[in-house]
Tab-separated table of C-alpha atoms in Angstrom:
chain	number	residue	atom	x	y	z
E	286	MET	CA	-10.171	47.647	10.550
E	287	VAL	CA	-12.139	44.469	9.916
E	288	LEU	CA	-9.861	41.597	9.060
E	289	TYR	CA	-12.521	38.918	8.596
E	290	SER	CA	-15.676	40.514	7.368
E	291	VAL	CA	-16.913	37.672	5.178
E	292	PRO	CA	-18.512	34.735	6.987
E	293	MET	CA	-16.167	31.858	6.331
E	294	ILE	CA	-15.728	28.167	7.023
E	295	ALA	CA	-12.286	27.070	8.170
E	296	ILE	CA	-11.280	23.587	7.029
E	297	VAL	CA	-8.521	22.515	9.361
E	298	ASP	CA	-5.352	21.294	7.638
E	299	TYR	CA	-3.281	19.227	10.022
E	300	GLY	CA	-1.586	16.953	7.502
E	301	ALA	CA	-4.237	14.236	7.629
E	302	GLY	CA	-5.104	14.210	3.945
E	303	ASN	CA	-8.424	14.215	2.064
E	304	LEU	CA	-9.254	17.745	3.200
E	305	ARG	CA	-9.165	18.798	-0.445
E	306	SER	CA	-12.224	16.594	-1.042
E	307	VAL	CA	-14.031	18.350	1.779
E	308	ALA	CA	-12.992	21.761	0.441
E	309	LYS	CA	-14.138	20.849	-3.088
E	310	ALA	CA	-17.529	19.747	-1.797
E	311	ILE	CA	-18.002	22.970	0.180
E	312	GLU	CA	-16.883	25.043	-2.822
E	313	ARG	CA	-19.249	23.108	-5.066
E	314	LEU	CA	-22.102	24.113	-2.760
E	315	GLY	CA	-21.018	27.726	-3.095
E	316	TYR	CA	-19.904	28.447	0.459
E	317	PRO	CA	-16.766	30.420	1.278
E	318	ALA	CA	-14.143	28.113	2.747
E	319	ARG	CA	-10.497	28.355	3.654
E	320	VAL	CA	-8.168	25.406	4.120
E	321	THR	CA	-5.945	26.510	6.977
E	322	GLU	CA	-3.537	25.395	9.655
E	323	GLN	CA	-3.484	28.801	11.394
E	324	PRO	CA	-5.045	28.915	14.879
E	325	GLU	CA	-6.154	32.529	14.312
E	326	ASP	CA	-8.087	31.569	11.145
E	327	ILE	CA	-9.883	28.868	13.092
E	328	VAL	CA	-10.745	31.222	15.918
E	329	ALA	CA	-11.934	33.889	13.451
E	330	ALA	CA	-14.034	31.534	11.272
E	331	ASP	CA	-17.808	31.330	11.542
E	332	ALA	CA	-17.761	27.577	11.363
E	333	VAL	CA	-15.046	24.937	11.500
E	334	ILE	CA	-14.717	21.583	9.759
E	335	LEU	CA	-12.168	19.061	11.008
E	336	PRO	CA	-11.730	16.419	8.280
E	337	GLY	CA	-9.352	13.514	8.254
E	338	VAL	CA	-8.307	10.049	7.291
E	339	GLY	CA	-5.388	8.130	8.739
E	340	ALA	CA	-4.258	7.268	12.247
E	341	ALA	CA	-5.384	8.975	15.471
E	342	GLY	CA	-1.827	9.215	16.805
E	343	ASP	CA	-0.583	11.035	13.683
E	344	ALA	CA	-3.604	13.324	13.755
E	345	MET	CA	-3.097	14.303	17.390
E	346	ALA	CA	0.638	14.800	16.766
E	347	GLY	CA	-0.254	17.106	13.864
E	348	LEU	CA	-2.749	19.091	15.941
E	349	ARG	CA	-0.238	19.482	18.797
E	350	ARG	CA	2.617	20.495	16.484
E	351	LEU	CA	0.466	23.217	14.915
E	352	GLY	CA	-0.752	24.457	18.295
E	353	LEU	CA	-4.359	23.646	17.380
E	354	VAL	CA	-5.407	21.604	20.425
E	355	GLY	CA	-6.177	24.637	22.594
E	356	PRO	CA	-7.947	26.670	19.868
E	357	LEU	CA	-10.128	23.716	18.830
E	358	ARG	CA	-11.219	23.027	22.425
E	359	GLN	CA	-11.810	26.748	22.876
E	360	ILE	CA	-14.011	27.254	19.783
E	361	ILE	CA	-16.051	24.141	20.529
E	362	ALA	CA	-16.610	25.233	24.140
E	363	GLY	CA	-17.354	28.747	22.907
E	364	GLY	CA	-20.283	27.603	20.785
E	365	LYS	CA	-18.906	27.948	17.253
E	366	PRO	CA	-20.571	25.522	14.805
E	367	PHE	CA	-18.213	22.589	14.369
E	368	LEU	CA	-18.264	19.545	12.086
E	369	GLY	CA	-15.879	16.616	12.510
E	370	VAL	CA	-15.517	14.013	9.745
E	371	CYS	CA	-14.154	10.479	10.256
E	372	LEU	CA	-10.869	10.971	12.098
E	373	GLY	CA	-12.189	14.456	12.873
E	374	LEU	CA	-14.891	12.685	14.909
E	375	GLN	CA	-12.556	10.204	16.590
E	376	VAL	CA	-10.100	12.807	17.909
E	377	LEU	CA	-12.970	14.519	19.770
E	378	LEU	CA	-13.144	11.665	22.258
E	379	THR	CA	-11.091	11.203	25.410
E	380	GLY	CA	-8.688	8.781	23.800
E	381	SER	CA	-8.160	6.141	21.139
E	382	GLU	CA	-6.877	2.581	21.415
E	383	GLU	CA	-5.319	2.908	17.953
E	384	GLY	CA	-1.611	2.065	18.183
E	385	GLY	CA	-1.659	1.536	21.968
E	386	TRP	CA	-3.347	4.505	23.618
E	387	GLN	CA	-3.568	8.028	22.242
E	388	ASP	CA	-4.876	10.887	24.331
E	389	CYS	CA	-7.294	12.865	22.188
E	390	LEU	CA	-9.169	16.177	22.598
E	391	ASN	CA	-11.569	14.912	25.308
E	392	VAL	CA	-14.386	17.122	24.054
E	393	ILE	CA	-16.740	14.135	24.066
E	394	PRO	CA	-16.070	11.757	26.989
E	395	GLY	CA	-15.537	8.246	25.676
E	396	VAL	CA	-13.078	6.016	23.851
E	397	VAL	CA	-12.273	4.935	20.310
E	398	ARG	CA	-11.914	1.180	19.853
E	399	ARG	CA	-11.081	-1.115	16.946
E	400	LEU	CA	-14.068	-2.655	15.170
E	401	PRO	CA	-14.630	-6.196	16.495
E	402	PRO	CA	-12.949	-9.126	14.705
E	403	GLY	CA	-14.859	-11.360	12.320
E	404	LEU	CA	-15.689	-8.911	9.567
E	405	LYS	CA	-13.406	-7.273	7.056
E	406	VAL	CA	-11.508	-4.281	8.333
E	407	PRO	CA	-11.473	-1.501	7.225
E	408	HIS	CA	-15.252	-1.193	7.124
E	409	MET	CA	-15.245	0.183	3.588
E	410	GLY	CA	-18.243	1.120	1.480
E	411	TRP	CA	-21.818	2.379	1.718
E	412	ASN	CA	-23.806	1.594	4.828
E	413	GLN	CA	-27.013	2.888	6.399
E	414	VAL	CA	-27.170	5.553	9.072
E	415	GLN	CA	-30.097	5.180	11.431
E	416	GLN	CA	-30.989	8.594	12.780
E	417	ARG	CA	-31.311	8.741	16.561
E	418	LEU	CA	-31.740	12.505	16.901
E	419	ALA	CA	-33.800	14.902	14.813
E	420	HIS	CA	-30.834	17.126	14.063
E	421	PRO	CA	-30.736	19.910	11.442
E	422	ILE	CA	-27.894	18.123	9.575
E	423	PHE	CA	-30.393	15.354	8.753
E	424	ALA	CA	-32.880	17.776	7.178
E	425	GLY	CA	-34.195	16.286	3.942
E	426	ILE	CA	-32.143	13.118	4.408
E	427	PRO	CA	-34.177	9.914	4.750
E	428	ASP	CA	-33.636	7.729	7.779
E	429	LYS	CA	-31.335	4.764	7.000
E	430	ALA	CA	-29.868	6.486	3.968
E	431	ASN	CA	-26.531	5.132	2.760
E	432	PHE	CA	-23.280	6.983	3.391
E	433	TYR	CA	-19.691	6.113	2.522
E	434	PHE	CA	-17.515	4.703	5.304
E	435	VAL	CA	-13.791	3.911	5.494
E	436	HIS	CA	-12.569	3.179	9.005
E	437	SER	CA	-11.144	0.518	11.279
E	438	TYR	CA	-12.005	2.151	14.618
E	439	ALA	CA	-15.309	3.336	16.056
E	440	VAL	CA	-16.282	5.787	18.794
E	441	HIS	CA	-17.902	4.748	22.070
E	442	PRO	CA	-19.198	7.890	23.778
E	443	GLU	CA	-19.987	7.611	27.487
E	444	ARG	CA	-23.327	9.379	27.125
E	445	ASP	CA	-25.938	7.846	24.815
E	446	ALA	CA	-27.592	11.254	24.507
E	447	VAL	CA	-24.872	12.445	22.113
E	448	ILE	CA	-25.462	9.598	19.646
E	449	ALA	CA	-27.114	11.137	16.582
E	450	GLY	CA	-26.763	8.175	14.260
E	451	GLU	CA	-25.987	4.470	14.402
E	452	THR	CA	-24.798	1.924	11.861
E	453	GLU	CA	-24.599	-1.878	11.797
E	454	TYR	CA	-21.395	-3.649	10.914
E	455	GLY	CA	-21.279	-6.866	12.866
E	456	VAL	CA	-22.107	-4.669	15.823
E	457	ARG	CA	-24.153	-1.530	16.168
E	458	PHE	CA	-21.802	1.435	16.421
E	459	CYS	CA	-22.148	5.166	16.783
E	460	SER	CA	-21.756	6.728	13.315
E	461	ALA	CA	-22.745	10.320	14.161
E	462	ILE	CA	-22.521	12.499	17.235
E	463	ALA	CA	-24.309	15.755	18.048
E	464	ARG	CA	-24.116	17.991	21.086
E	465	ASP	CA	-24.955	21.670	21.205
E	466	ASN	CA	-22.919	23.389	18.460
E	467	LEU	CA	-20.983	20.250	17.575
E	468	VAL	CA	-21.731	17.509	15.040
E	469	ALA	CA	-19.432	14.801	13.786
E	470	THR	CA	-19.750	11.824	11.469
E	471	GLN	CA	-17.803	8.594	11.113
E	472	PHE	CA	-18.786	8.451	7.426
E	473	HIS	CA	-17.560	10.780	4.707
E	474	PRO	CA	-20.241	13.208	3.466
E	475	GLU	CA	-17.727	14.465	0.872
E	476	LYS	CA	-17.736	10.976	-0.696
E	477	SER	CA	-21.424	10.204	-0.221
E	478	GLY	CA	-22.797	11.690	-3.415
E	479	ASP	CA	-25.832	13.973	-3.364
E	480	LEU	CA	-26.919	13.088	0.178
E	481	GLY	CA	-23.433	13.831	1.460
E	482	LEU	CA	-23.496	17.240	-0.220
E	483	LYS	CA	-26.951	17.765	1.273
E	484	MET	CA	-25.538	17.108	4.731
E	485	PHE	CA	-22.732	19.656	4.192
E	486	ASP	CA	-25.323	22.133	2.961
E	487	ASN	CA	-27.405	21.468	6.083
E	488	PHE	CA	-24.367	22.102	8.264
E	489	CYS	CA	-23.522	25.380	6.525
E	490	ARG	CA	-27.131	26.588	6.823
E	491	TRP	CA	-27.301	25.542	10.470
E	492	ALA	CA	-24.018	27.414	11.033
E	493	GLY	CA	-25.535	30.492	9.443
E	494	VAL	CA	-22.922	30.698	6.691
E	495	LYS	CA	-24.199	32.393	3.541
E	496	ARG	CA	-23.502	31.233	0.012
E	497	ILE	CA	-21.240	33.463	-2.080
E	498	GLU	CA	-23.441	35.662	-4.268
Z	1044	MET	CA	-25.708	-3.576	6.672
Z	1045	LEU	CA	-22.713	-2.888	4.486
Z	1046	THR	CA	-23.763	-2.912	0.837
Z	1047	LYS	CA	-21.870	-4.539	-2.016
Z	1048	ARG	CA	-20.252	-2.016	-4.327
Z	1049	ILE	CA	-20.738	-1.751	-8.084
Z	1050	ILE	CA	-17.726	-0.109	-9.681
Z	1051	PRO	CA	-17.455	0.895	-13.346
Z	1052	CYS	CA	-13.880	0.978	-14.609
Z	1053	LEU	CA	-12.812	3.558	-17.181
Z	1054	ASP	CA	-9.738	2.798	-19.244
Z	1055	VAL	CA	-8.142	6.135	-20.011
Z	1056	THR	CA	-5.360	6.883	-22.441
Z	1057	ASP	CA	-4.077	10.358	-23.179
Z	1058	GLY	CA	-7.045	11.858	-21.359
Z	1059	ARG	CA	-9.668	9.913	-23.309
Z	1060	VAL	CA	-11.824	6.906	-22.419
Z	1061	VAL	CA	-10.965	3.987	-24.638
Z	1062	LYS	CA	-14.292	2.151	-24.553
Z	1063	GLY	CA	-17.769	3.472	-24.170
Z	1064	THR	CA	-19.113	5.483	-27.049
Z	1065	HIS	CA	-22.593	4.040	-26.922
Z	1066	PHE	CA	-24.369	6.486	-24.670
Z	1067	VAL	CA	-26.666	8.550	-26.794
Z	1068	ASP	CA	-27.384	11.045	-24.044
Z	1069	LEU	CA	-23.764	12.011	-23.488
Z	1070	ARG	CA	-22.258	14.930	-25.327
Z	1071	ASP	CA	-18.846	13.310	-25.316
Z	1072	ALA	CA	-18.670	9.736	-24.037
Z	1073	GLY	CA	-14.925	9.776	-24.591
Z	1074	ASP	CA	-14.516	12.408	-21.924
Z	1075	PRO	CA	-13.689	10.625	-18.650
Z	1076	VAL	CA	-15.052	13.510	-16.579
Z	1077	GLU	CA	-18.417	13.430	-18.322
Z	1078	LEU	CA	-18.589	9.648	-18.154
Z	1079	ALA	CA	-17.707	9.753	-14.440
Z	1080	ARG	CA	-20.556	12.214	-13.837
Z	1081	PHE	CA	-22.896	9.975	-15.794
Z	1082	TYR	CA	-22.043	6.914	-13.691
Z	1083	ASP	CA	-22.322	8.950	-10.492
Z	1084	ARG	CA	-25.852	10.034	-11.472
Z	1085	GLU	CA	-26.675	6.431	-12.361
Z	1086	GLY	CA	-25.758	5.281	-8.850
Z	1087	ALA	CA	-22.251	3.846	-9.215
Z	1088	ASP	CA	-20.763	3.296	-5.749
Z	1089	GLU	CA	-17.194	4.126	-6.714
Z	1090	LEU	CA	-15.207	4.743	-9.863
Z	1091	VAL	CA	-11.904	3.371	-11.075
Z	1092	PHE	CA	-9.777	5.185	-13.640
Z	1093	LEU	CA	-7.142	2.973	-15.189
Z	1094	ASP	CA	-4.428	4.862	-17.033
Z	1095	ILE	CA	-3.440	2.561	-19.863
Z	1096	THR	CA	-1.075	5.057	-21.467
Z	1097	ALA	CA	2.019	3.093	-22.369
Z	1098	SER	CA	4.540	5.861	-21.863
Z	1099	SER	CA	4.838	8.150	-18.902
Z	1100	ASP	CA	4.750	11.248	-21.156
Z	1101	HIS	CA	1.039	11.665	-20.707
Z	1102	ARG	CA	0.913	11.162	-16.956
Z	1103	ASN	CA	0.174	14.828	-16.369
Z	1104	THR	CA	-2.924	14.476	-18.510
Z	1105	MET	CA	-4.208	11.881	-16.059
Z	1106	VAL	CA	-3.558	14.193	-13.119
Z	1107	ASP	CA	-5.711	16.840	-14.842
Z	1108	VAL	CA	-8.473	14.330	-15.535
Z	1109	VAL	CA	-8.488	13.291	-11.871
Z	1110	ALA	CA	-8.538	16.896	-10.661
Z	1111	LYS	CA	-11.439	17.844	-12.963
Z	1112	THR	CA	-13.385	14.739	-11.957
Z	1113	ALA	CA	-12.872	15.360	-8.241
Z	1114	GLU	CA	-14.376	18.833	-8.590
Z	1115	GLN	CA	-17.611	17.403	-9.933
Z	1116	VAL	CA	-17.989	13.865	-8.675
Z	1117	PHE	CA	-18.422	13.190	-4.965
Z	1118	ILE	CA	-18.071	9.430	-4.754
Z	1119	PRO	CA	-14.800	7.572	-4.141
Z	1120	LEU	CA	-12.336	7.504	-7.016
Z	1121	THR	CA	-9.470	5.040	-7.399
Z	1122	VAL	CA	-6.712	5.704	-9.905
Z	1123	GLY	CA	-4.394	3.007	-11.211
Z	1124	GLY	CA	-1.909	2.437	-13.998
Z	1125	GLY	CA	1.647	3.662	-14.026
Z	1126	ILE	CA	1.809	4.425	-10.316
Z	1127	ARG	CA	5.271	3.387	-9.214
Z	1128	THR	CA	6.438	5.592	-6.366
Z	1129	VAL	CA	5.154	7.350	-3.274
Z	1130	GLU	CA	5.522	10.583	-5.246
Z	1131	ASP	CA	3.208	9.215	-7.987
Z	1132	MET	CA	0.692	8.336	-5.268
Z	1133	ARG	CA	0.933	11.786	-3.726
Z	1134	ARG	CA	0.254	13.501	-7.069
Z	1135	MET	CA	-2.889	11.471	-7.682
Z	1136	LEU	CA	-4.183	11.810	-4.110
Z	1137	GLN	CA	-3.523	15.554	-4.116
Z	1138	ALA	CA	-5.312	15.843	-7.441
Z	1139	GLY	CA	-8.371	14.353	-5.738
Z	1140	ALA	CA	-8.136	10.564	-6.010
Z	1141	ASP	CA	-9.234	8.776	-2.844
Z	1142	LYS	CA	-7.205	5.647	-3.488
Z	1143	VAL	CA	-4.383	4.599	-5.756
Z	1144	SER	CA	-3.879	1.112	-7.083
Z	1145	ILE	CA	-0.424	-0.324	-7.575
Z	1146	ASN	CA	0.433	-3.441	-9.495
Z	1147	SER	CA	3.810	-4.198	-11.061
Z	1148	ALA	CA	5.648	-1.572	-9.027
Z	1149	ALA	CA	4.657	-3.467	-5.878
Z	1150	ILE	CA	6.004	-6.695	-7.344
Z	1151	ALA	CA	9.300	-5.033	-8.219
Z	1152	ASP	CA	9.505	-3.501	-4.746
Z	1153	PRO	CA	6.898	-4.623	-2.192
Z	1154	THR	CA	8.070	-1.986	0.296
Z	1155	VAL	CA	6.328	0.652	-1.845
Z	1156	ILE	CA	3.076	-0.689	-0.315
Z	1157	ALA	CA	4.363	-0.035	3.198
Z	1158	GLN	CA	5.732	3.361	2.189
Z	1159	GLY	CA	2.403	4.423	0.707
Z	1160	ALA	CA	0.367	3.054	3.612
Z	1161	GLY	CA	2.665	4.733	6.107
Z	1162	LYS	CA	2.402	8.061	4.328
Z	1163	PHE	CA	-1.276	8.143	3.342
Z	1164	GLY	CA	-2.933	5.332	5.302
Z	1165	SER	CA	-3.867	1.797	4.269
Z	1166	GLN	CA	-7.304	2.916	3.121
Z	1167	CYS	CA	-5.624	4.695	0.165
Z	1168	ILE	CA	-3.575	1.761	-1.024
Z	1169	VAL	CA	-5.208	-0.754	-3.341
Z	1170	LEU	CA	-3.136	-3.698	-4.510
Z	1171	ALA	CA	-4.055	-4.661	-8.075
Z	1172	VAL	CA	-3.280	-8.289	-8.860
Z	1173	ASP	CA	-3.418	-9.937	-12.275
Z	1174	ALA	CA	-3.889	-13.643	-11.620
Z	1175	LYS	CA	-3.658	-16.613	-13.940
Z	1176	ARG	CA	-4.644	-20.154	-13.109
Z	1177	VAL	CA	-1.750	-22.613	-13.082
Z	1178	ASP	CA	-3.397	-25.828	-11.917
Z	1179	GLU	CA	-1.100	-28.413	-10.516
Z	1180	CYS	CA	-2.399	-31.811	-11.425
Z	1181	VAL	CA	-1.281	-34.804	-9.444
Z	1182	ASP	CA	-1.710	-38.056	-11.341
Z	1183	GLU	CA	-1.990	-40.304	-8.313
Z	1184	ARG	CA	-5.027	-38.435	-7.078
Z	1185	VAL	CA	-7.054	-38.739	-10.274
Z	1186	GLU	CA	-9.008	-41.633	-8.791
Z	1187	ASP	CA	-10.127	-39.435	-5.894
Z	1188	GLY	CA	-11.744	-37.047	-8.300
Z	1189	ALA	CA	-9.558	-34.304	-6.866
Z	1190	ALA	CA	-6.817	-34.423	-9.412
Z	1191	CYS	CA	-6.154	-30.752	-9.854
Z	1192	VAL	CA	-5.355	-28.300	-7.112
Z	1193	GLY	CA	-6.426	-24.745	-7.935
Z	1194	ARG	CA	-3.459	-22.420	-7.837
Z	1195	TRP	CA	-2.970	-18.987	-9.318
Z	1196	GLU	CA	0.166	-17.144	-10.230
Z	1197	VAL	CA	0.730	-13.407	-10.370
Z	1198	PHE	CA	1.334	-12.159	-13.912
Z	1199	THR	CA	2.394	-8.765	-15.219
Z	1200	HIS	CA	2.335	-7.021	-18.589
Z	1201	GLY	CA	-1.298	-7.760	-19.274
Z	1202	GLY	CA	-0.976	-11.420	-18.427
Z	1203	ARG	CA	2.047	-12.088	-20.625
Z	1204	LYS	CA	4.781	-12.220	-18.022
Z	1205	PRO	CA	4.754	-14.774	-15.185
Z	1206	THR	CA	6.365	-13.774	-11.923
Z	1207	GLY	CA	6.470	-17.151	-10.209
Z	1208	ILE	CA	4.643	-15.597	-7.249
Z	1209	ASP	CA	1.634	-17.390	-5.776
Z	1210	VAL	CA	-1.431	-15.136	-5.696
Z	1211	ILE	CA	-2.605	-16.152	-2.228
Z	1212	ALA	CA	0.858	-15.704	-0.694
Z	1213	TRP	CA	1.200	-12.341	-2.468
Z	1214	VAL	CA	-2.095	-10.835	-1.314
Z	1215	ARG	CA	-1.446	-11.966	2.261
Z	1216	ARG	CA	1.970	-10.338	2.199
Z	1217	ALA	CA	0.603	-7.154	0.631
Z	1218	VAL	CA	-2.025	-6.836	3.367
Z	1219	GLU	CA	0.655	-7.315	6.019
Z	1220	LEU	CA	2.600	-4.524	4.339
Z	1221	GLY	CA	-0.429	-2.243	4.487
Z	1222	ALA	CA	-2.623	-2.740	1.411
Z	1223	GLY	CA	-6.181	-1.766	2.365
Z	1224	GLU	CA	-8.017	-3.404	-0.507
Z	1225	ILE	CA	-7.358	-5.946	-3.277
Z	1226	LEU	CA	-8.384	-5.369	-6.894
Z	1227	LEU	CA	-8.284	-8.886	-8.261
Z	1228	THR	CA	-8.331	-9.489	-12.007
Z	1229	SER	CA	-8.481	-12.952	-13.510
Z	1230	MET	CA	-6.393	-12.870	-16.668
Z	1231	ASP	CA	-8.102	-16.091	-17.775
Z	1232	ALA	CA	-11.554	-14.582	-17.535
Z	1233	ASP	CA	-10.753	-11.007	-18.548
Z	1234	GLY	CA	-12.331	-10.130	-21.876
Z	1235	THR	CA	-14.193	-13.443	-22.201
Z	1236	LYS	CA	-17.581	-12.211	-20.883
Z	1237	ASN	CA	-17.965	-15.737	-19.469
Z	1238	GLY	CA	-18.012	-14.659	-15.840
Z	1239	TYR	CA	-15.530	-13.964	-13.088
Z	1240	ASP	CA	-13.156	-16.668	-11.842
Z	1241	LEU	CA	-15.230	-17.561	-8.797
Z	1242	ASP	CA	-12.732	-19.999	-7.270
Z	1243	LEU	CA	-9.992	-17.386	-7.432
Z	1244	THR	CA	-12.236	-14.668	-6.018
Z	1245	ALA	CA	-13.395	-16.854	-3.133
Z	1246	ALA	CA	-9.856	-18.048	-2.381
Z	1247	VAL	CA	-8.495	-14.492	-2.198
Z	1248	SER	CA	-11.496	-13.152	-0.295
Z	1249	GLN	CA	-11.045	-15.849	2.339
Z	1250	ALA	CA	-7.276	-15.364	2.494
Z	1251	VAL	CA	-7.272	-11.693	3.469
Z	1252	SER	CA	-9.040	-9.512	6.011
Z	1253	VAL	CA	-9.424	-6.518	3.670
Z	1254	PRO	CA	-12.116	-5.950	1.004
Z	1255	VAL	CA	-11.707	-7.655	-2.380
Z	1256	ILE	CA	-12.924	-6.215	-5.692
Z	1257	ALA	CA	-13.551	-8.907	-8.325
Z	1258	SER	CA	-12.594	-8.011	-11.878
Z	1259	GLY	CA	-12.419	-9.661	-15.274
Z	1260	GLY	CA	-15.023	-11.631	-17.181
Z	1261	ALA	CA	-18.324	-9.886	-16.470
Z	1262	GLY	CA	-20.735	-10.480	-19.347
Z	1263	SER	CA	-24.091	-10.572	-17.596
Z	1264	LEU	CA	-25.807	-9.471	-14.415
Z	1265	GLU	CA	-25.748	-13.048	-13.197
Z	1266	HIS	CA	-21.952	-12.932	-13.334
Z	1267	LEU	CA	-21.941	-9.955	-10.979
Z	1268	TYR	CA	-24.278	-11.811	-8.633
Z	1269	ASP	CA	-22.059	-14.896	-8.707
Z	1270	ALA	CA	-18.907	-12.925	-7.875
Z	1271	LEU	CA	-20.617	-11.338	-4.869
Z	1272	ALA	CA	-22.637	-14.320	-3.633
Z	1273	ILE	CA	-20.372	-17.272	-4.536
Z	1274	GLY	CA	-17.028	-15.515	-4.911
Z	1275	LYS	CA	-17.626	-13.614	-1.655
Z	1276	ALA	CA	-16.302	-10.425	-3.236
Z	1277	ASP	CA	-17.038	-7.127	-1.485
Z	1278	ALA	CA	-17.318	-5.267	-4.765
Z	1279	VAL	CA	-17.461	-5.978	-8.487
Z	1280	LEU	CA	-15.656	-4.052	-11.174
Z	1281	ALA	CA	-16.908	-4.103	-14.737
Z	1282	ALA	CA	-16.215	-2.153	-17.881
Z	1283	SER	CA	-17.854	-3.277	-21.095
Z	1284	ILE	CA	-21.261	-4.345	-19.760
Z	1285	PHE	CA	-21.748	-0.785	-18.521
Z	1286	HIS	CA	-19.875	1.110	-21.225
Z	1287	TYR	CA	-21.677	-0.511	-24.122
Z	1288	GLY	CA	-25.008	0.170	-22.502
Z	1289	LEU	CA	-25.755	-3.545	-22.086
Z	1290	HIS	CA	-26.966	-2.885	-18.552
Z	1291	SER	CA	-27.326	0.288	-16.547
Z	1292	ILE	CA	-26.068	0.624	-12.980
Z	1293	ALA	CA	-29.642	1.128	-11.774
Z	1294	GLU	CA	-30.810	-2.019	-13.537
Z	1295	THR	CA	-27.843	-3.931	-12.091
Z	1296	LYS	CA	-28.749	-2.856	-8.584
Z	1297	ARG	CA	-32.407	-3.742	-8.997
Z	1298	TYR	CA	-31.383	-7.186	-10.207
Z	1299	LEU	CA	-28.983	-7.758	-7.321
Z	1300	ALA	CA	-31.455	-6.459	-4.733
Z	1301	ALA	CA	-34.139	-8.802	-6.065
Z	1302	ARG	CA	-31.706	-11.686	-5.547
Z	1303	GLY	CA	-31.038	-10.657	-1.965
Z	1304	VAL	CA	-27.707	-8.872	-2.374
Z	1305	PRO	CA	-27.519	-5.718	-0.230
Z	1306	VAL	CA	-26.905	-2.742	-2.523
Z	1307	ARG	CA	-27.263	1.021	-2.233
Z	1308	PRO	CA	-30.476	1.884	-4.091
């Protein structure tokens, strides 16, 4: 008996909001997606998207409560295509300084720190992403294209080699990460118009997920 | 570099756009979903839907409009008008809005800002403020040439009802409570097409650490430039100059870019 015969993208629901936007964008592109909080769905999926807005502490509490910490680490280590968005990027790091210190998934060694003082926080609006790696998610997307950001914290990975994109906001910060089967963005492709949809499409193609006929 | 945002505002009542019937290439310019798609294609950076329905009977209509728009438009959408409780916020956010704006409900009970921010995050909570200038003139200082001190008061009910609350004190408090953005409308300038209230915009922008959207008074592209460059606004909201086809979003952005304002092309 084959329980999951159709290639499917799991969009992880851990109570962090805005995952409907991600699901709508994926549906719009014609890919099969399931919004789920079930560890077995995530393990069975062909690709996983971890969306999110809100606070790192709440997000980690949600992931722990649903028993998703282990499965997420496991699928990332196991090579399943994975896309983190915004908070879904931040929780990949070792820990976040948001609200004191929050231990995170420690998939990408490094810390999450508040954007430096002096400019308005949250960093809200369209800003340019300078591509540092020639990654398949950037296919057909011009260098320094604008994407939509809403965040008050930024990731500082230990290894520069994982930095796929950078953005200027008072300082230069890492706005996209890529390593093996994993990509993650600080910006919101689901709110970045046609180029954002293009990036989701690139991810789904890279993950080998087929459009619904 | 962070770009300045150009935001068309759609006034919606009973599921229909009130203004904006002058686009020849739209099948139905009164349909908020179609108009939202049009502005998205034109390069709008965000959209604001303002529900101006007087009664709450038609609130469900607005939820449907938001849900249909969110299926087709993939830029940020803020919904305001008639949002009073955390439950109202939840309905709009679940329908697909990215942010909700609250106005008089926050004045009646400021803790609704904190409740919303705690539940959904500050980035979802926009405080809408209707401000009216109430200059305080001090006779003794006339000789100094600084007779009048600019001060603005928060008004409700479309600028008819004073609250006695100082705008600067109010926005600071709202940000402390968790508002992530300020949508600032000058009731003096609104509808005049004589330009934004630049003093007000600059005063609010300097008073808070969150982004400020200037609103009210846009009649020309120069007004948008002034609000961004002189008023230090992070975004400009306009309705009639876009709806009546006076200027397109693309033309607006070309104009601003030529004058050195960073915009998304």
